[in-house]
């Protein structure tokens, strides 16, 4: 009864992200500035493309914009999962615009545009913190302000509300896994010998995550849970995204496996805390985003440099671990504060961000869109 709503949000949000990022987001993320915190290059991304920029070894600006706008869209779709099945469509749209135009790009500039975190030595190769944790923290604030879905907690006990189509969910996981080969290897920003290496570390992280989550969920629930296999794959992918260019093959698999283990316990912990996350988005992208960033300080290497150890466990000392911790904390604090303000302002302007109890009960497909994903479904069930 919410399928049209979910599909609509996740399809439309990419159009929103590209537009907001084109209007001002890219400028705030990759514009001019030397203070390490704020950058700006004017409104509307419209670079001068010459023969030199096309033949030069560097990345063509328009290609970079296209690549980076997909990251902005990813952050917004993470939010969609956390607030699913009870948020107003219009209010979500407005928040997605604010996130992709201002909140995400300003934070991203701190690392990817040579900002203060980059100068400190912080490493986040493809966005475990910058993209995944930012989207997760933003969605967590929304989920907490919304409260749980009707029927999620009965008599103080957690009630499972299973997804209606596990075949589509599995297909989505496979598409994401394939898409990650653009996300992580693409972050090398060049077609060189390290692109296939990053693709392998990404694959091993996903494999480790799937195995870790499946083993633990089987132990805890006595049966292998497909939803945990799916989230384990995604947890493994997120867990190697920051370090896919700075982890050995063994280190990548172990990082993914630990992420898969973490996600199982994190999902249960959020339920116990009364936070309703319908798809486990915070556990996958937030908790594992933090883990994937911190792990570089444990067993990361300067693989593309002199091969020296960065992490505490490989002779790099405690310094890198501290830097990674500072970076993850900075992204958490920034996103929690700015998104709390954004959600509250939007809710105040439009009379709240949650649909009515009647709309939620009959489903957002009817209440928000006036249509069904499956013809006759509402008629049959009413």
XYZ file of C-alpha atoms in Angstrom:
382
model
C 0.000 0.000 0.000
C 3.057 2.290 -0.003
C 4.852 0.977 -3.079
C 3.908 3.844 -5.409
C 5.034 6.321 -2.763
C 8.450 4.708 -2.328
C 8.984 4.386 -6.072
C 7.894 7.979 -6.651
C 10.232 9.378 -4.012
C 13.286 7.444 -5.113
C 12.720 8.238 -8.782
C 11.870 11.897 -8.333
C 14.592 12.591 -5.789
C 17.328 12.086 -8.391
C 15.776 14.781 -10.578
C 15.644 17.029 -7.535
C 19.240 16.265 -6.571
C 20.628 16.955 -10.032
C 18.725 20.230 -10.245
C 19.688 21.461 -6.761
C 23.283 20.358 -7.253
C 23.411 22.122 -10.621
C 21.894 25.316 -9.200
C 24.204 25.728 -6.194
C 25.315 22.418 -4.653
C 28.302 21.753 -6.911
C 29.448 25.343 -6.432
C 29.348 25.007 -2.642
C 31.225 21.715 -2.819
C 33.868 22.477 -5.448
C 33.866 26.264 -5.704
C 36.574 28.741 -4.764
C 37.716 29.528 -1.241
C 40.696 29.154 1.024
C 39.269 28.984 4.547
C 38.763 25.217 4.479
C 35.110 25.426 5.555
C 33.035 27.284 2.958
C 33.401 27.482 -0.812
C 31.385 29.177 -3.543
C 31.733 29.482 -7.292
C 28.517 31.195 -8.318
C 25.045 29.942 -9.175
C 24.315 27.437 -11.953
C 27.155 25.084 -12.879
C 28.131 26.058 -16.436
C 31.866 25.539 -17.055
C 33.743 26.643 -20.117
C 34.637 23.508 -22.029
C 37.559 23.972 -24.404
C 39.725 21.689 -26.482
C 42.291 21.809 -23.697
C 39.894 20.569 -21.023
C 38.808 17.700 -23.242
C 42.318 16.568 -24.203
C 43.913 17.254 -20.815
C 44.542 14.267 -18.538
C 42.315 15.741 -15.839
C 38.626 15.069 -15.421
C 36.380 17.083 -17.739
C 34.285 19.392 -15.499
C 30.946 18.312 -16.939
C 31.806 14.649 -16.364
C 32.784 15.425 -12.786
C 29.448 17.181 -12.219
C 27.534 14.213 -13.603
C 29.465 11.819 -11.360
C 29.177 13.959 -8.229
C 25.458 14.660 -8.674
C 24.826 10.921 -8.407
C 26.478 10.971 -4.984
C 24.201 13.822 -3.911
C 21.181 11.849 -5.091
C 22.371 8.812 -3.146
C 22.454 10.765 0.116
C 18.845 11.846 -0.422
C 17.550 8.351 -1.232
C 19.014 7.034 2.031
C 16.735 9.485 3.828
C 13.770 8.106 1.889
C 14.188 4.665 3.428
C 14.355 5.908 7.001
C 11.167 7.980 6.788
C 9.215 5.526 4.645
C 5.475 4.896 4.961
C 4.519 7.926 7.046
C 6.025 11.127 5.616
C 4.254 13.645 3.390
C 5.536 13.563 -0.171
C 5.804 17.339 -0.594
C 7.656 17.877 2.673
C 10.126 15.128 1.791
C 10.729 16.792 -1.579
C 11.529 20.128 0.081
C 13.922 18.473 2.536
C 15.691 16.613 -0.286
C 16.258 19.929 -2.053
C 17.757 21.502 1.079
C 19.956 18.464 1.701
C 21.381 18.254 -1.810
C 21.688 22.009 -2.365
C 23.302 22.991 0.947
C 23.823 20.463 3.743
C 25.546 17.666 1.814
C 27.785 19.792 -0.481
C 29.095 22.059 2.286
C 30.129 19.019 4.322
C 31.563 17.281 1.253
C 33.858 20.223 0.521
C 35.672 19.692 3.809
C 37.295 16.591 2.351
C 36.865 16.418 -1.423
C 37.684 20.066 -2.176
C 40.799 20.213 -0.032
C 38.974 21.548 3.030
C 39.964 21.362 6.673
C 39.459 17.602 6.975
C 41.562 16.952 3.892
C 44.340 19.146 5.281
C 44.159 17.192 8.543
C 44.789 13.942 6.647
C 41.255 12.516 6.848
C 40.573 9.732 4.310
C 37.196 8.936 2.773
C 37.905 7.590 -0.696
C 34.340 7.213 -1.961
C 32.072 8.493 0.786
C 31.361 6.144 3.698
C 30.984 9.255 5.853
C 30.538 12.020 3.291
C 27.687 10.337 1.416
C 26.380 7.391 3.416
C 26.567 8.636 6.986
C 25.335 12.109 6.009
C 22.261 10.585 4.364
C 21.757 8.284 7.341
C 22.080 10.992 10.002
C 19.688 13.200 8.022
C 17.145 10.386 7.806
C 17.577 9.445 11.465
C 16.526 12.923 12.565
C 13.465 12.709 10.326
C 12.543 9.242 11.605
C 12.808 10.336 15.230
C 10.676 13.431 14.651
C 8.078 11.403 12.750
C 7.837 8.623 15.314
C 7.204 4.955 14.499
C 4.628 3.676 12.027
C 1.216 2.645 13.298
C 1.450 -0.975 14.460
C 5.238 -1.047 14.837
C 5.009 -1.190 18.628
C 2.127 -2.962 20.371
C 2.136 -3.181 24.149
C 5.725 -1.990 24.179
C 6.869 -4.878 21.971
C 8.376 -4.595 18.499
C 6.156 -5.933 15.714
C 7.678 -6.941 12.394
C 6.220 -5.180 9.341
C 7.752 -7.214 6.502
C 8.339 -5.864 3.032
C 5.757 -7.030 0.528
C 8.044 -8.174 -2.310
C 11.339 -9.854 -1.487
C 12.069 -10.617 -5.135
C 12.160 -6.893 -5.964
C 14.183 -6.221 -2.802
C 16.755 -8.825 -3.861
C 16.894 -7.398 -7.374
C 17.458 -3.966 -5.850
C 20.383 -5.278 -3.823
C 21.977 -6.778 -6.925
C 21.513 -3.548 -8.883
C 23.102 -1.612 -6.035
C 26.040 -4.013 -5.917
C 26.634 -3.506 -9.638
C 26.159 0.236 -9.281
C 28.841 0.320 -6.598
C 31.396 -0.408 -9.335
C 30.700 3.092 -10.592
C 30.598 4.500 -7.078
C 33.910 3.152 -5.744
C 36.209 2.529 -8.738
C 34.827 5.714 -10.320
C 36.129 7.669 -7.349
C 39.652 7.047 -8.616
C 38.713 9.762 -11.160
C 40.994 8.190 -13.746
C 41.206 4.987 -15.747
C 44.438 3.573 -14.345
C 45.768 0.380 -12.762
C 44.058 1.103 -9.436
C 40.514 0.991 -10.832
C 40.378 -2.841 -10.997
C 42.028 -3.025 -7.568
C 39.267 -0.902 -6.058
C 36.680 -3.044 -7.846
C 38.130 -6.155 -6.180
C 38.234 -4.626 -2.684
C 34.606 -3.544 -3.211
C 33.582 -7.066 -4.205
C 35.359 -8.658 -1.260
C 33.763 -6.202 1.151
C 30.299 -7.099 -0.139
C 31.065 -10.815 0.082
C 32.338 -10.487 3.640
C 29.280 -8.477 4.629
C 26.873 -11.035 3.204
C 28.607 -13.900 5.018
C 28.933 -12.041 8.320
C 25.269 -10.981 8.388
C 23.995 -14.397 7.316
C 25.979 -16.286 9.948
C 24.972 -13.961 12.769
C 21.304 -13.706 11.764
C 21.123 -17.498 11.522
C 22.580 -17.834 15.006
C 20.269 -15.203 16.507
C 17.021 -16.124 14.729
C 17.709 -19.830 14.033
C 16.988 -19.328 10.318
C 18.872 -17.519 7.528
C 17.033 -14.230 6.953
C 16.972 -12.940 3.361
C 16.537 -9.347 4.514
C 19.744 -9.684 6.525
C 21.588 -11.209 3.573
C 20.548 -8.159 1.541
C 21.489 -5.697 4.255
C 24.709 -7.626 4.872
C 25.774 -7.118 1.250
C 24.996 -3.416 1.477
C 26.676 -3.131 4.878
C 29.818 -4.721 3.447
C 29.799 -2.328 0.510
C 29.412 0.719 2.756
C 32.126 -0.641 5.069
C 34.750 -0.586 2.290
C 33.623 2.574 0.511
C 35.873 4.920 2.500
C 38.864 2.585 2.418
C 38.515 0.745 -0.894
C 41.700 2.458 -2.083
C 43.485 2.041 1.255
C 42.733 -1.527 2.341
C 44.411 -4.792 1.402
C 42.264 -7.558 -0.055
C 42.163 -9.370 3.277
C 41.503 -6.114 5.097
C 38.584 -5.365 2.760
C 36.916 -8.738 3.336
C 37.302 -8.485 7.107
C 35.997 -4.901 7.127
C 32.945 -6.053 5.165
C 32.401 -9.069 7.428
C 32.518 -6.913 10.543
C 30.048 -4.538 8.879
C 27.719 -7.452 8.176
C 27.883 -8.524 11.811
C 27.338 -4.973 13.056
C 24.261 -4.410 10.898
C 22.366 -7.334 12.449
C 22.829 -6.028 15.983
C 22.272 -2.427 14.949
C 18.866 -3.160 13.395
C 17.763 -4.862 16.621
C 19.183 -2.044 18.759
C 17.276 0.646 16.832
C 14.029 -1.311 17.158
C 14.610 -1.657 20.903
C 15.277 2.081 21.158
C 11.890 2.834 19.622
C 13.289 4.218 16.363
C 11.376 2.891 13.361
C 13.715 2.420 10.387
C 11.641 0.381 7.895
C 14.544 -0.835 5.730
C 17.493 -0.720 8.138
C 18.930 2.291 6.313
C 20.603 3.837 9.344
C 22.236 0.564 10.321
C 23.563 0.009 6.797
C 24.579 3.534 5.832
C 25.065 5.255 9.183
C 26.563 2.693 11.542
C 28.548 0.935 8.811
C 29.453 4.302 7.289
C 31.131 5.236 10.559
C 32.761 1.810 10.839
C 34.016 1.947 7.241
C 35.649 5.309 7.882
C 37.234 4.382 11.206
C 38.623 1.049 9.968
C 41.200 2.932 7.882
C 42.753 4.016 11.175
C 42.940 0.379 12.270
C 44.417 -1.430 9.277
C 44.623 0.985 6.358
C 47.659 1.377 4.066
C 48.933 4.084 1.768
C 48.616 1.564 -1.040
C 48.881 4.020 -3.946
C 51.751 5.904 -2.302
C 54.745 4.324 -0.647
C 52.805 1.370 0.735
C 53.307 2.440 4.332
C 50.848 1.575 7.069
C 48.237 4.139 8.048
C 46.419 2.150 10.672
C 47.138 1.380 14.277
C 47.375 -2.377 13.689
C 49.873 -2.136 10.813
C 52.424 0.177 12.368
C 50.872 3.472 11.348
C 50.300 4.599 14.913
C 47.230 6.013 16.609
C 47.287 9.337 14.739
C 45.253 8.226 11.709
C 42.647 6.549 13.908
C 42.148 9.838 15.747
C 41.856 11.754 12.485
C 39.264 9.319 11.159
C 37.286 9.629 14.399
C 37.311 13.426 14.164
C 36.012 13.267 10.597
C 33.159 10.886 11.392
C 32.172 13.010 14.407
C 32.254 16.195 12.322
C 29.874 14.749 9.735
C 27.544 13.442 12.431
C 27.364 16.729 14.354
C 26.967 18.890 11.230
C 24.220 16.739 9.774
C 22.288 16.224 13.002
C 22.193 19.947 13.783
C 21.438 21.262 10.295
C 18.892 18.568 9.491
C 17.070 19.016 12.795
C 16.676 22.702 11.928
C 15.588 21.884 8.363
C 13.006 19.281 9.404
C 11.576 21.554 12.113
C 11.315 24.574 9.813
C 9.664 22.544 7.054
C 7.248 20.990 9.525
C 6.443 24.376 11.008
C 5.750 25.948 7.624
C 3.534 23.154 6.322
C 1.720 21.893 9.395
C 3.910 18.909 10.188
C 5.766 16.330 8.121
C 3.622 13.272 8.892
C 0.502 12.165 7.047
C -2.760 11.719 8.898
C -3.562 8.476 10.692
C -6.237 7.688 8.108
C -3.839 8.201 5.190
C -1.195 6.046 6.847
C -3.687 3.275 7.556
C -5.043 3.109 4.012
C -1.589 3.590 2.547
C 0.303 6.505 1.063
C -0.319 5.257 -2.457
C -3.952 6.326 -2.135
C -3.549 9.194 0.327
C -0.572 10.899 -1.351
C -0.832 9.789 -4.982
C -4.406 8.650 -5.587
C -3.293 5.419 -7.239
C -2.256 1.858 -6.468
C 0.845 -0.140 -7.283
C -1.345 -3.221 -7.730
C -4.795 -2.667 -9.234
C -7.605 -3.583 -6.856
C -5.346 -4.084 -3.842
C -7.057 -1.495 -1.630
C -10.504 -2.668 -2.682
C -9.681 -6.265 -1.807
C -8.153 -5.382 1.550
C -10.936 -3.033 2.582
